[in-house]
JSON list of C-alpha atoms in Angstrom, two decimals:
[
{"chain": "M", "resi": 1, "resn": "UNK", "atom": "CA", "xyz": [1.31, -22.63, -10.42]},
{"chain": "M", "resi": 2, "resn": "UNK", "atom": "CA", "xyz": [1.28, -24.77, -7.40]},
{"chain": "M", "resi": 3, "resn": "UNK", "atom": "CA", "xyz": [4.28, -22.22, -5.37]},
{"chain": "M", "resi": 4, "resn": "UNK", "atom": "CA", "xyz": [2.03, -18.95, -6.81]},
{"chain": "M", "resi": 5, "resn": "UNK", "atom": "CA", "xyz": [-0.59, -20.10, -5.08]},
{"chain": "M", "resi": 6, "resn": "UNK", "atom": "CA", "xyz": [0.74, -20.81, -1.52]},
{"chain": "M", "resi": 7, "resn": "UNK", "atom": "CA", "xyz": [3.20, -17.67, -1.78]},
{"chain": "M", "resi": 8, "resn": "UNK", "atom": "CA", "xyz": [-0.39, -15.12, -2.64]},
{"chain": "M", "resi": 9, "resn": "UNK", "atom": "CA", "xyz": [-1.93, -17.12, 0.48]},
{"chain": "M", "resi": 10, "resn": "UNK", "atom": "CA", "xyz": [0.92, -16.92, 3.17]},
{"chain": "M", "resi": 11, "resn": "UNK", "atom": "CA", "xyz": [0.89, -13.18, 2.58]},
{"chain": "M", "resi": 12, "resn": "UNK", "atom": "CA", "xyz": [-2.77, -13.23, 3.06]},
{"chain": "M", "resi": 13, "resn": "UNK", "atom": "CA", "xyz": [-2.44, -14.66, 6.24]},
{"chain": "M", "resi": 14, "resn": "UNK", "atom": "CA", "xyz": [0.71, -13.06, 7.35]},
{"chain": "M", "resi": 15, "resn": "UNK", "atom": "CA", "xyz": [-1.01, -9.42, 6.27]},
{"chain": "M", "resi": 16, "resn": "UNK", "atom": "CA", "xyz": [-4.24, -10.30, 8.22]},
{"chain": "M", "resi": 17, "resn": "UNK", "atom": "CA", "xyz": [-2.14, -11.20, 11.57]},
{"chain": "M", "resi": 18, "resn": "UNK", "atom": "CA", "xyz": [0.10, -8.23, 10.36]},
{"chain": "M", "resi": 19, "resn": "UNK", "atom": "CA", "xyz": [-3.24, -5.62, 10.13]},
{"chain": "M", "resi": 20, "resn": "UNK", "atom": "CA", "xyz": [-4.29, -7.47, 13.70]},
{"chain": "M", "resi": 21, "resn": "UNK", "atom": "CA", "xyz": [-1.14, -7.22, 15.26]},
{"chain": "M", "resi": 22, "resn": "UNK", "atom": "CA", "xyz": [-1.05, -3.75, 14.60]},
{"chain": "M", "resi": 23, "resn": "UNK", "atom": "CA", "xyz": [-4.29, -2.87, 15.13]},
{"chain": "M", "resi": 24, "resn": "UNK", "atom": "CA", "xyz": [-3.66, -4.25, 19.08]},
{"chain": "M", "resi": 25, "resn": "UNK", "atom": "CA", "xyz": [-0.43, -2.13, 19.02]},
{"chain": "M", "resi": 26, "resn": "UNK", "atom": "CA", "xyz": [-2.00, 1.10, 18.20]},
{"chain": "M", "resi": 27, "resn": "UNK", "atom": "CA", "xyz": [-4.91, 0.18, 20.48]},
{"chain": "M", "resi": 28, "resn": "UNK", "atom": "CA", "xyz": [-2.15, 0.82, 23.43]},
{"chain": "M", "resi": 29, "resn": "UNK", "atom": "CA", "xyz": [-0.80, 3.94, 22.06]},
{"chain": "M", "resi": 30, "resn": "UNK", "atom": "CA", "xyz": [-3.81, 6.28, 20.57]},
{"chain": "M", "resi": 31, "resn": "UNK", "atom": "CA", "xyz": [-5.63, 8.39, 23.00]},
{"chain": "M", "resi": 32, "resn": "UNK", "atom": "CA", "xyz": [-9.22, 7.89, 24.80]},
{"chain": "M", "resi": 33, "resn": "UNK", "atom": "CA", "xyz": [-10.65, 9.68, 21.90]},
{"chain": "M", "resi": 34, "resn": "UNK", "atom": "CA", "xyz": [-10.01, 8.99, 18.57]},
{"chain": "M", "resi": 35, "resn": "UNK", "atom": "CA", "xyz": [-11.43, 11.75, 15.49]},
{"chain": "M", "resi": 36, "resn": "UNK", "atom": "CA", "xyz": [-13.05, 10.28, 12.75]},
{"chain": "M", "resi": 37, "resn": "UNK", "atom": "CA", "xyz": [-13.49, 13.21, 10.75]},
{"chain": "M", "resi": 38, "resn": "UNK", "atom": "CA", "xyz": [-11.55, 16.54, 9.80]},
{"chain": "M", "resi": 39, "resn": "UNK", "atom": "CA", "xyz": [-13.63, 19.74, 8.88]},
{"chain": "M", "resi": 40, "resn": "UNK", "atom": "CA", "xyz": [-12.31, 21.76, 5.99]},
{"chain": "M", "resi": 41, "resn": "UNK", "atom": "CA", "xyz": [-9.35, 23.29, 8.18]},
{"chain": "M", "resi": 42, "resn": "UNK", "atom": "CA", "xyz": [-8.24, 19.65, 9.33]},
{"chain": "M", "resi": 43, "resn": "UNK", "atom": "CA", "xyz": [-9.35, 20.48, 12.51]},
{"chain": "M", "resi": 44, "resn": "UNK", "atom": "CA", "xyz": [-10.77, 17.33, 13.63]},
{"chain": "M", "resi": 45, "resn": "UNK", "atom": "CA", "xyz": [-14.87, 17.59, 14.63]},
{"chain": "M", "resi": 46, "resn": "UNK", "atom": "CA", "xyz": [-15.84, 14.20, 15.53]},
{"chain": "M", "resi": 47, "resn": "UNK", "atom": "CA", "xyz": [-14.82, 11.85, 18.25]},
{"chain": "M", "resi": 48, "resn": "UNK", "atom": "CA", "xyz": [-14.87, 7.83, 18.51]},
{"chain": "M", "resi": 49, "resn": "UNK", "atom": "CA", "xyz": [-14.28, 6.37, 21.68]},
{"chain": "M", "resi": 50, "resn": "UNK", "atom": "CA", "xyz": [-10.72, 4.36, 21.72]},
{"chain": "M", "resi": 51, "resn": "UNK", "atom": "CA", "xyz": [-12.64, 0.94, 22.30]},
{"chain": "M", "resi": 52, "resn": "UNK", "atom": "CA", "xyz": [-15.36, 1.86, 19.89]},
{"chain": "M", "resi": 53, "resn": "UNK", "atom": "CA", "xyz": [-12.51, 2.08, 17.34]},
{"chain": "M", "resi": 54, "resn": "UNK", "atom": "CA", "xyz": [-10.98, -1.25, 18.08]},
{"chain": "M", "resi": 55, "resn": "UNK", "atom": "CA", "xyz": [-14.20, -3.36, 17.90]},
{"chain": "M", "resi": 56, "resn": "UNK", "atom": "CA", "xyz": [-14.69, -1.59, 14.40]},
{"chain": "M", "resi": 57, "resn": "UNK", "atom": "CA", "xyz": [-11.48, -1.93, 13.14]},
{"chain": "M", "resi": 58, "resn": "UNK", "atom": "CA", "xyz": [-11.30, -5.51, 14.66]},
{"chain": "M", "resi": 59, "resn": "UNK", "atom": "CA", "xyz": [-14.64, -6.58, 12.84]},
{"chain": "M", "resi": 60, "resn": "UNK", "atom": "CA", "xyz": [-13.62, -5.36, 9.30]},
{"chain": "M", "resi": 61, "resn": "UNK", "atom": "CA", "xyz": [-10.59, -7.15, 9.52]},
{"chain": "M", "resi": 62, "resn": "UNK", "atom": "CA", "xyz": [-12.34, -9.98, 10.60]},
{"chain": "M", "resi": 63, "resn": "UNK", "atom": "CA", "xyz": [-15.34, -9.91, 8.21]},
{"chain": "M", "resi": 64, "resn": "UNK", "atom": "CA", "xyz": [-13.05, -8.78, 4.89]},
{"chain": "M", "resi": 65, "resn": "UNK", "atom": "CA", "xyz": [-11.05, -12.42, 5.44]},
{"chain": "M", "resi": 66, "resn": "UNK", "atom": "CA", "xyz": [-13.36, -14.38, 6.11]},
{"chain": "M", "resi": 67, "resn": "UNK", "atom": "CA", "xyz": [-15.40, -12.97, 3.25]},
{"chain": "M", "resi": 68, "resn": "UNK", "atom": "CA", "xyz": [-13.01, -13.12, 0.74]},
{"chain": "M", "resi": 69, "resn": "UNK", "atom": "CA", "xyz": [-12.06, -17.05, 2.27]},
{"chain": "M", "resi": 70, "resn": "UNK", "atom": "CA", "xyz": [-15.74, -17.73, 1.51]},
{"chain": "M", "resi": 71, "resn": "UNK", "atom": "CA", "xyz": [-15.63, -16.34, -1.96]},
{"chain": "M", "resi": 72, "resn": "UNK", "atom": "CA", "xyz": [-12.47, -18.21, -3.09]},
{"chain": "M", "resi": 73, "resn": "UNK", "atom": "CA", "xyz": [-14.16, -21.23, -1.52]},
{"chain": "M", "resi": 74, "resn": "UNK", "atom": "CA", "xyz": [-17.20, -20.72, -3.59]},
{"chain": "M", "resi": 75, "resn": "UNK", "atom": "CA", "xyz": [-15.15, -19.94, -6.74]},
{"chain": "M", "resi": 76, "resn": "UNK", "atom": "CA", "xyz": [-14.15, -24.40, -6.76]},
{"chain": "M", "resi": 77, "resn": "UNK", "atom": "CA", "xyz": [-17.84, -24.97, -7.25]},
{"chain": "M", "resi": 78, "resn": "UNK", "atom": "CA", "xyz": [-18.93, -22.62, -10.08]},
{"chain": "M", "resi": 79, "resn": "UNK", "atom": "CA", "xyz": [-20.55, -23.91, -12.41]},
{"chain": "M", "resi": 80, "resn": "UNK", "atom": "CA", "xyz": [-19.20, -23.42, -16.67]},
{"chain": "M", "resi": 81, "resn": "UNK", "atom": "CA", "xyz": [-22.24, -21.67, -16.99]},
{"chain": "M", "resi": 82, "resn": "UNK", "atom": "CA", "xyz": [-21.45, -19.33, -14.48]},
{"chain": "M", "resi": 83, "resn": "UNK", "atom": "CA", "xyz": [-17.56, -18.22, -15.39]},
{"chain": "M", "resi": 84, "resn": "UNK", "atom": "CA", "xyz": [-17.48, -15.99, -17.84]},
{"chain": "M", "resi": 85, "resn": "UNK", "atom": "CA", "xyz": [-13.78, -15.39, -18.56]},
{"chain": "M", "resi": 86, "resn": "UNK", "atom": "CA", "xyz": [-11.80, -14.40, -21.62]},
{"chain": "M", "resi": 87, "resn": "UNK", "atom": "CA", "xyz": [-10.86, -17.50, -23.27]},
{"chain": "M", "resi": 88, "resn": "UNK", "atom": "CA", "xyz": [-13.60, -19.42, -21.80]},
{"chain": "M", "resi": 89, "resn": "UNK", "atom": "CA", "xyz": [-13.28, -22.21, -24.66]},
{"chain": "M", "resi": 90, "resn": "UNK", "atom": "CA", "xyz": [-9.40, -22.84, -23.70]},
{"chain": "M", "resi": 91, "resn": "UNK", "atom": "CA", "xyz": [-9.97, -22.48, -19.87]},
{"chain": "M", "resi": 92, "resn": "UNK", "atom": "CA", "xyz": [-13.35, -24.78, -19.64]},
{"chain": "M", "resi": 93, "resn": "UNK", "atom": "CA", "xyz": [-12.05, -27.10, -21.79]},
{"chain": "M", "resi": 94, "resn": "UNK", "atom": "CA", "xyz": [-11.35, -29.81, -19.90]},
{"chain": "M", "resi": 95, "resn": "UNK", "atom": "CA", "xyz": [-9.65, -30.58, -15.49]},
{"chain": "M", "resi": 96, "resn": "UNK", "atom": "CA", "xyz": [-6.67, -29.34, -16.05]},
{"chain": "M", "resi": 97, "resn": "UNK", "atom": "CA", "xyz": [-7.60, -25.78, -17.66]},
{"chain": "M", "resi": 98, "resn": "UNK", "atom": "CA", "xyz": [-10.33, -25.82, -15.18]},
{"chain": "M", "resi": 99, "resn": "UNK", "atom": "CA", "xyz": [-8.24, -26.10, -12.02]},
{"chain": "M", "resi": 100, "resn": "UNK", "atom": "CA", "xyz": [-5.26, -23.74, -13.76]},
{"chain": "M", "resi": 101, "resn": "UNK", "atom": "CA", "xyz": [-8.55, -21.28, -13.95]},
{"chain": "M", "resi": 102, "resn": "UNK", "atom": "CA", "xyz": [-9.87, -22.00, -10.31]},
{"chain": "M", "resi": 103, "resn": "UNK", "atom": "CA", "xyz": [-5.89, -21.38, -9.12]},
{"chain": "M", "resi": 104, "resn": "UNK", "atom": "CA", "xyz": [-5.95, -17.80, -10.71]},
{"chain": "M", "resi": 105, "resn": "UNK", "atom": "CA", "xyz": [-9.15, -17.06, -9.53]},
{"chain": "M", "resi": 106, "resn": "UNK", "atom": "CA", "xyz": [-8.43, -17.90, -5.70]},
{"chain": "M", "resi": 107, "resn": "UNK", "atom": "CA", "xyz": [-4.87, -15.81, -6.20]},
{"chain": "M", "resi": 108, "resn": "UNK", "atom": "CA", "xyz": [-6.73, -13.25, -7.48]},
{"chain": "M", "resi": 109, "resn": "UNK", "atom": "CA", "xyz": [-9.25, -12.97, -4.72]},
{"chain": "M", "resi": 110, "resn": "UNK", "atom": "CA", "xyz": [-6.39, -13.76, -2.06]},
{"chain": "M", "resi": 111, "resn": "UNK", "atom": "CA", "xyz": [-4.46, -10.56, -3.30]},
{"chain": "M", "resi": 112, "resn": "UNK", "atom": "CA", "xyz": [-7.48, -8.34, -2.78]},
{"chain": "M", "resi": 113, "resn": "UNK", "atom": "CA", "xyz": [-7.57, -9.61, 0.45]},
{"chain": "M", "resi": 114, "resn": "UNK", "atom": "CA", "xyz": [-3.56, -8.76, 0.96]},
{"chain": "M", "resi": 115, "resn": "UNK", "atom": "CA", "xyz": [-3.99, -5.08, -0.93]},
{"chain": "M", "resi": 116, "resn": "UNK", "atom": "CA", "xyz": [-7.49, -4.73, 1.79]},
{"chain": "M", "resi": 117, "resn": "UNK", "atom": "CA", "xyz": [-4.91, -5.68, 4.99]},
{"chain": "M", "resi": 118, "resn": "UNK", "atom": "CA", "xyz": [-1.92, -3.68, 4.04]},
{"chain": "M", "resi": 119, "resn": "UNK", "atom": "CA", "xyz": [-4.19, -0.60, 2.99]},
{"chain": "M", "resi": 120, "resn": "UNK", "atom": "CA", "xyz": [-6.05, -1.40, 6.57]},
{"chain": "M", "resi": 121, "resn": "UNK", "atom": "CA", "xyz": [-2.64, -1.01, 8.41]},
{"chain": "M", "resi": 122, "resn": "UNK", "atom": "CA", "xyz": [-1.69, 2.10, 6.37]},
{"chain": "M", "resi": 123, "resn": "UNK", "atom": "CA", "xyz": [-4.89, 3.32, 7.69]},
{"chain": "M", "resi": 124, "resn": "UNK", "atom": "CA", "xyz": [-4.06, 2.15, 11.38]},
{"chain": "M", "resi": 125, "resn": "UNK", "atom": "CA", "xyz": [-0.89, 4.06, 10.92]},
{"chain": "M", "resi": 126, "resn": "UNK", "atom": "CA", "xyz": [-1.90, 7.15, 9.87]},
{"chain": "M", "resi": 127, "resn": "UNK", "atom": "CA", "xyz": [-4.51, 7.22, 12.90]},
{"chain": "M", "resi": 128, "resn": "UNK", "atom": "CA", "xyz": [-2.18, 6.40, 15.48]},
{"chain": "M", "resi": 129, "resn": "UNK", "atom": "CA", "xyz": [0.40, 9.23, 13.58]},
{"chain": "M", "resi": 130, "resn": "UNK", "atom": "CA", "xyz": [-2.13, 12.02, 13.57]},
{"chain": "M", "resi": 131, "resn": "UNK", "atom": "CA", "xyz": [-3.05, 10.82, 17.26]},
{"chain": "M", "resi": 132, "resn": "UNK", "atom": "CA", "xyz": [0.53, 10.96, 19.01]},
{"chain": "M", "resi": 133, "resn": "UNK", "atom": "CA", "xyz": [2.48, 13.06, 16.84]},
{"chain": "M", "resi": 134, "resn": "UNK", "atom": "CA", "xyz": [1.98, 16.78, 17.25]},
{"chain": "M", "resi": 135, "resn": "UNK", "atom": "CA", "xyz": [3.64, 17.85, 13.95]},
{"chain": "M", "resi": 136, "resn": "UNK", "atom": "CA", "xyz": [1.79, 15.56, 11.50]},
{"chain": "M", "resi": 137, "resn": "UNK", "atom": "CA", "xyz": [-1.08, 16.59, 9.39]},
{"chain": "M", "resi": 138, "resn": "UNK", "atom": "CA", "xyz": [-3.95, 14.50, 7.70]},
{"chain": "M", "resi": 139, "resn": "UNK", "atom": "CA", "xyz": [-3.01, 16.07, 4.20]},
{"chain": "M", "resi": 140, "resn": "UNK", "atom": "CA", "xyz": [0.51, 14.90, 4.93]},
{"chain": "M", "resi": 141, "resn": "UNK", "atom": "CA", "xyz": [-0.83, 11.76, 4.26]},
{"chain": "M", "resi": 142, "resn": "UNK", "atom": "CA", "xyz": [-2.95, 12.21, 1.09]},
{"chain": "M", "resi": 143, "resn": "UNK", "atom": "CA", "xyz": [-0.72, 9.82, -1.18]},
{"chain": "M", "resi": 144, "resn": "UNK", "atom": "CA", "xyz": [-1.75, 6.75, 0.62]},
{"chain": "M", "resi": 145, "resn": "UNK", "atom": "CA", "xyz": [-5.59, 7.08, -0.85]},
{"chain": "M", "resi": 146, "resn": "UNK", "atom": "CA", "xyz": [-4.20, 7.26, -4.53]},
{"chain": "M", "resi": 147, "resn": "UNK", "atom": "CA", "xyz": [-1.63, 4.66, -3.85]},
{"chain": "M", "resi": 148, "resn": "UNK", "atom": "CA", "xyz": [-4.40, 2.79, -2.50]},
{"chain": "M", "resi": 149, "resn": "UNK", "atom": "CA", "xyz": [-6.98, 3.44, -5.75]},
{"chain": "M", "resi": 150, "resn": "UNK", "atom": "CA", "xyz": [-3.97, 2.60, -7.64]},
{"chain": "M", "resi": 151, "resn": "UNK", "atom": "CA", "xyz": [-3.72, -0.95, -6.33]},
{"chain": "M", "resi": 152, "resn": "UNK", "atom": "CA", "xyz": [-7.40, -1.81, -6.50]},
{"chain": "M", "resi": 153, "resn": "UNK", "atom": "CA", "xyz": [-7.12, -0.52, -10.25]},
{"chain": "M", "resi": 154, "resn": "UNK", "atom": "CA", "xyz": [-4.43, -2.80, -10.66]},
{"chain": "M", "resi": 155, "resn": "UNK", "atom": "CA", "xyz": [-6.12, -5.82, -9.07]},
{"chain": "M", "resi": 156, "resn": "UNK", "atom": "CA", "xyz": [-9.45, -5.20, -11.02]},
{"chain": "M", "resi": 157, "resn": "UNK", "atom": "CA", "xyz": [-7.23, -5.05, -14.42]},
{"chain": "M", "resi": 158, "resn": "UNK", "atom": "CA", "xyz": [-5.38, -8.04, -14.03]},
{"chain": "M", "resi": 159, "resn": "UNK", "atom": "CA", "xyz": [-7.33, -10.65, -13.95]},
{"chain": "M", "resi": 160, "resn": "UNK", "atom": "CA", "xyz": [-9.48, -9.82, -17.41]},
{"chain": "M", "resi": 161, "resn": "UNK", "atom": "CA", "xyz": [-5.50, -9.72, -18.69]},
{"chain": "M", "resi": 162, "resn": "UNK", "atom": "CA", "xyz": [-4.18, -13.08, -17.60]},
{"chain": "M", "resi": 163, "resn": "UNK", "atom": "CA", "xyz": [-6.44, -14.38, -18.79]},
{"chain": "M", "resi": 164, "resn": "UNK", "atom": "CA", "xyz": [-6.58, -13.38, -22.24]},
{"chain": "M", "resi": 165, "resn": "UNK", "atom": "CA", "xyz": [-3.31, -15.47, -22.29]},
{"chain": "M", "resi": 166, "resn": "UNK", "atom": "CA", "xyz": [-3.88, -19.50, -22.41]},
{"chain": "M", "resi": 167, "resn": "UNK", "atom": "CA", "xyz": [-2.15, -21.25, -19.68]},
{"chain": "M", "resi": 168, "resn": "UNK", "atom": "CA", "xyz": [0.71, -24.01, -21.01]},
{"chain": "M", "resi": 169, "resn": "UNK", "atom": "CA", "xyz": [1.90, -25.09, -17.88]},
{"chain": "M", "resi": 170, "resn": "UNK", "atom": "CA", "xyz": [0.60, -28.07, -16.14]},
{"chain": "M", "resi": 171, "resn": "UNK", "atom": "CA", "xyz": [-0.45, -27.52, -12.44]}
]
């Protein structure tokens, strides 16, 4: 459980350098003006200042971590009471199920936090596509809002899954 758990949180902090990293290298390559919104046509009909886009993007980066951080954090000191889980009898049972539970729950949150950055760089890299490449079109790019749906669907169905199952391994 112990490896799961470190694996789900290096890629949460590798993706949120990762969506960083890349939000600083697109900050050098997209224009003075950035659109922010395509009329019917896809011709684009509203402007955002290049700076105006990096603060934004920069600050929901920033606030969906640490968010998320403070959520898992808050998860440790739930009360019983308060976790309502399949299986509550077998996971509330006693330390060990307890912590096994706690474990999933931080994963869990941790890998919305991963599916939020990599969907946040998608995002960064359709902008700076549309914004230096003359031949690319929005719609060209339509597959990454059902891929991303997809993955939250995912996410949201897991965890009501795993834990329908009891855990036999010791942490």
């Amino acid at each position: 459980m112990r490896p799961l758990f470190l694996i789900v949180r290096l890629l949460k902090i590798l993706s949120w350098l990762g969506a960083l990293a890349f939000l600083l290298y697109s900050y050098y390559y997209l224009p003075d003006q950035i659109a922010i919104h395509y009329n019917h046509e896809g011709v684009p009909d509203n402007f955002l200042s290049r700076e105006s886009f990096f603060y934004i993007a920069a600050g929901f980066i920033i606030l969906v971590n640490v968010i998320l951080s403070l959520i898992g954090r808050l998860v440790l000191g739930l009360p019983n009471q308060a976790i309502l889980v399949p299986n509550a009898n077998h996971w509330l049972a006693n330390k060990t199920s307890r912590k096994q539970l706690m474990y999933i729950l931080r994963n869990w949150i941790n890998a919305l936090a991963v599916i939020l950055n990599v969907y946040t760089m998608a995002m960064l890299f359709i902008t700076l596509r549309l914004h230096t490449n003359q031949r690319v079109f929005l719609s060209d790019f339509t597959w990454i809002l059902f891929a991303g749906v997809a993955l939250i669907v995912v996410w949201v169905i897991y965890l009501p899954i795993r834990l329908r199952f009891k855990q036999t391994v010791e942490i």
